[in-house]
Short mmCIF file of C-alpha atoms in Angstrom, two decimals:
data_model
loop_
_atom_site.label_atom_id
_atom_site.label_comp_id
_atom_site.label_asym_id
_atom_site.label_seq_id
_atom_site.Cartn_x
_atom_site.Cartn_y
_atom_site.Cartn_z
CA VAL A 162 -6.86 7.72 -11.27
CA ALA A 163 -3.94 7.62 -14.14
CA ILE A 164 -2.27 5.87 -16.46
CA GLU A 165 0.83 5.51 -14.94
CA LYS A 166 -0.68 4.00 -11.38
CA ASN A 167 -2.13 0.74 -13.62
CA ILE A 168 -5.06 0.25 -12.59
CA GLU A 169 -6.23 -1.92 -15.05
CA ALA A 170 -3.62 -4.54 -13.90
CA PHE A 171 -5.94 -4.81 -10.75
CA LEU A 172 -9.07 -4.62 -12.37
CA ASP A 173 -8.02 -7.18 -14.59
CA ASN A 174 -7.14 -9.61 -12.13
CA PRO A 175 -9.09 -12.70 -11.96
CA HIS A 176 -9.41 -12.73 -8.21
CA PRO A 177 -12.58 -13.09 -7.01
CA GLY A 178 -14.52 -10.74 -5.18
CA SER A 179 -15.89 -6.60 -5.83
CA LYS A 180 -13.31 -4.38 -7.01
CA VAL A 181 -13.35 -0.32 -5.52
CA VAL A 182 -11.27 2.15 -6.76
CA VAL A 183 -11.08 5.50 -4.56
CA GLY A 184 -9.95 8.81 -6.62
CA ASP A 185 -10.00 11.10 -9.47
CA GLY A 186 -7.86 11.36 -12.43
CA PRO A 187 -7.91 11.93 -16.17
CA ALA A 188 -8.32 7.62 -16.54
CA LEU A 189 -11.59 7.86 -14.29
CA ALA A 190 -13.78 8.32 -17.32
CA ALA A 191 -12.66 5.37 -19.75
CA LEU A 192 -12.32 3.14 -16.82
CA ARG A 193 -15.36 3.43 -15.28
CA ASN A 194 -16.75 2.77 -18.95
CA ARG A 195 -14.57 -0.64 -19.70
CA TYR A 196 -15.36 -1.85 -16.55
CA ALA A 197 -18.87 -1.05 -15.23
CA ASP A 198 -19.06 -3.75 -12.58
CA VAL A 199 -16.11 -1.53 -10.67
CA LEU A 200 -17.45 0.80 -8.02
CA PHE A 201 -15.98 4.02 -9.00
CA THR A 202 -16.01 6.21 -5.75
CA GLY A 203 -14.72 9.36 -6.75
CA VAL A 204 -12.73 11.48 -4.18
CA LEU A 205 -13.17 10.24 -0.54
CA GLU A 206 -11.86 12.18 2.23
CA GLY A 207 -11.80 11.63 6.07
CA ASP A 208 -13.60 9.39 7.73
CA ALA A 209 -15.33 8.13 4.66
CA LEU A 210 -12.05 7.25 3.27
CA ALA A 211 -10.86 5.14 6.03
CA SER A 212 -14.22 3.41 5.73
CA ALA A 213 -13.57 2.76 2.44
CA TYR A 214 -9.79 1.36 3.70
CA ARG A 215 -11.48 -0.70 6.99
CA SER A 216 -14.06 -2.81 4.40
CA ALA A 217 -11.50 -3.41 2.57
CA ASP A 218 -10.08 -6.93 2.47
CA VAL A 219 -6.81 -6.25 0.85
CA PHE A 220 -5.47 -3.36 -0.40
CA VAL A 221 -3.73 -3.55 -4.23
CA PHE A 222 -1.14 -1.49 -5.23
CA PRO A 223 -0.64 -2.45 -8.93
CA SER A 224 1.83 0.65 -10.08
CA LEU A 225 5.01 -0.30 -11.62
CA THR A 226 6.27 3.31 -11.29
CA ASP A 227 5.50 5.15 -7.95
CA THR A 228 8.48 5.19 -5.29
CA PHE A 229 6.49 4.85 -2.30
CA GLY A 230 2.52 4.62 -2.10
CA LEU A 231 1.63 6.44 1.36
CA VAL A 232 -1.85 5.11 0.48
CA MET A 233 -0.24 1.60 1.41
CA ILE A 234 0.29 2.84 4.85
CA GLU A 235 -3.02 4.10 5.08
CA ALA A 236 -4.49 1.07 4.19
CA LEU A 237 -2.46 -1.16 6.71
CA ALA A 238 -3.12 1.66 9.33
CA CYS A 239 -6.96 0.82 8.92
CA GLY A 240 -5.84 -3.07 9.22
CA VAL A 241 -5.67 -3.94 6.12
CA PRO A 242 -3.08 -5.79 4.23
CA VAL A 243 -1.18 -4.55 0.88
CA ALA A 244 -0.79 -6.65 -1.87
CA GLY A 245 1.80 -5.32 -4.80
CA PHE A 246 4.34 -6.14 -7.50
CA PRO A 247 7.94 -6.59 -6.12
CA ILE A 248 9.31 -2.82 -6.98
CA THR A 249 10.28 -0.03 -5.17
CA GLY A 250 7.37 1.18 -3.26
CA PRO A 251 5.44 -1.97 -1.56
CA LEU A 252 9.24 -3.68 -1.69
CA ASP A 253 9.69 -0.17 0.84
CA ILE A 254 6.86 -1.19 2.73
CA VAL A 255 5.96 -4.24 2.78
CA GLY A 256 9.24 -5.78 1.88
CA ALA A 257 10.00 -8.99 -0.15
CA THR A 258 8.63 -11.37 2.46
CA GLY A 259 5.41 -9.66 2.98
CA SER A 260 6.48 -8.95 6.37
CA GLY A 261 7.23 -5.15 6.73
CA THR A 262 10.84 -4.17 6.51
CA ILE A 263 11.03 -2.93 10.31
CA ARG A 264 13.83 -5.08 12.01
CA GLY A 265 11.93 -7.92 14.36
CA PHE A 266 8.62 -7.99 13.42
CA ASN A 267 7.55 -10.71 12.22
CA ALA A 268 3.76 -11.46 10.78
CA ARG A 269 2.88 -10.91 7.53
CA VAL A 270 1.22 -7.57 6.52
CA GLY A 271 0.74 -8.23 2.67
CA ALA A 272 2.26 -10.01 -0.20
CA VAL A 273 4.56 -8.64 -3.20
CA ALA A 274 4.79 -11.34 -6.27
CA ASP A 275 5.09 -10.61 -9.79
CA ASP A 276 1.71 -12.07 -10.27
CA LEU A 277 -0.65 -9.79 -8.33
CA ALA A 278 -3.14 -12.71 -8.32
CA SER A 279 -0.81 -14.30 -6.14
CA ALA A 280 0.42 -11.18 -3.94
CA VAL A 281 -3.43 -10.56 -3.28
CA GLY A 282 -4.04 -14.24 -2.63
CA MET A 283 -1.22 -14.50 0.10
CA ALA A 284 -1.92 -10.78 1.43
CA LEU A 285 -5.38 -12.15 2.41
CA THR A 286 -3.91 -14.43 4.97
CA ALA A 287 -2.43 -11.58 7.08
CA LYS A 288 -4.16 -11.09 9.91
CA ARG A 289 -5.66 -7.13 10.39
CA ASP A 290 -4.50 -6.48 14.19
CA ASP A 291 -0.69 -7.07 12.66
CA CYS A 292 -1.30 -4.77 9.58
CA VAL A 293 -2.06 -1.72 12.17
CA ARG A 294 0.33 -2.65 14.58
CA TYR A 295 3.03 -2.16 11.97
CA ALA A 296 1.86 0.61 10.30
CA GLN A 297 2.37 2.49 13.43
CA ASN A 298 5.87 1.86 12.95
CA PHE A 299 5.16 4.97 9.99
CA SER A 300 4.08 7.38 12.73
CA TRP A 301 6.04 11.16 12.47
CA ASP A 302 7.90 10.66 15.78
CA ALA A 303 9.35 7.49 14.13
CA SER A 304 10.30 9.15 10.91
CA TYR A 305 11.74 11.86 12.56
CA GLN A 306 13.92 8.91 14.56
CA GLN A 307 14.81 7.75 11.95
CA PHE A 308 15.91 10.77 10.16
CA LEU A 309 17.80 11.68 13.17
CA VAL A 310 19.69 8.41 13.13
CA ALA A 311 20.54 8.70 9.30
CA LEU A 312 21.94 12.42 10.27
CA ASN A 313 24.22 10.75 12.84
CA ILE A 314 25.19 7.64 10.21
CA LEU A 315 26.21 10.59 7.82
CA GLN A 316 27.93 12.61 10.48
CA ASP A 317 29.88 9.22 11.40
CA SER A 318 31.09 8.16 8.25
CA GLU A 319 32.37 11.77 7.18
CA LYS A 320 34.95 11.78 9.97
#
């Protein structure tokens, strides 16, 4: 919970529903004081964190500076669609169309938009099972295979 996470964009979002922030950080006290209607859980781990993800309708990733955002994959693995801005990170995981970035996968898993409320609304149309299925593409084995392919491409281009 830090300024660079742009959490205020989520907390100021007019989309109806409860807002929950998980984590700790230097901006936590100020945000707690400013947003009395938001549930700030503090740090959660293991089953408690997975339960928090699963209880959400959508995971909002409001950062404009994070480069990847593993938390988006964690949310998807728990069946929660992701909403964010169209920047590196959300675009790399959710994709510009909201159907991810894996070739042949065409189901909505979230949404990105310049207007965060629009992204949330579109992400809410995703199916939880599709989110889980998509997240399985980010396993350690899949990452390893992707790395091997990248090495082969580099080796081929050097010939």
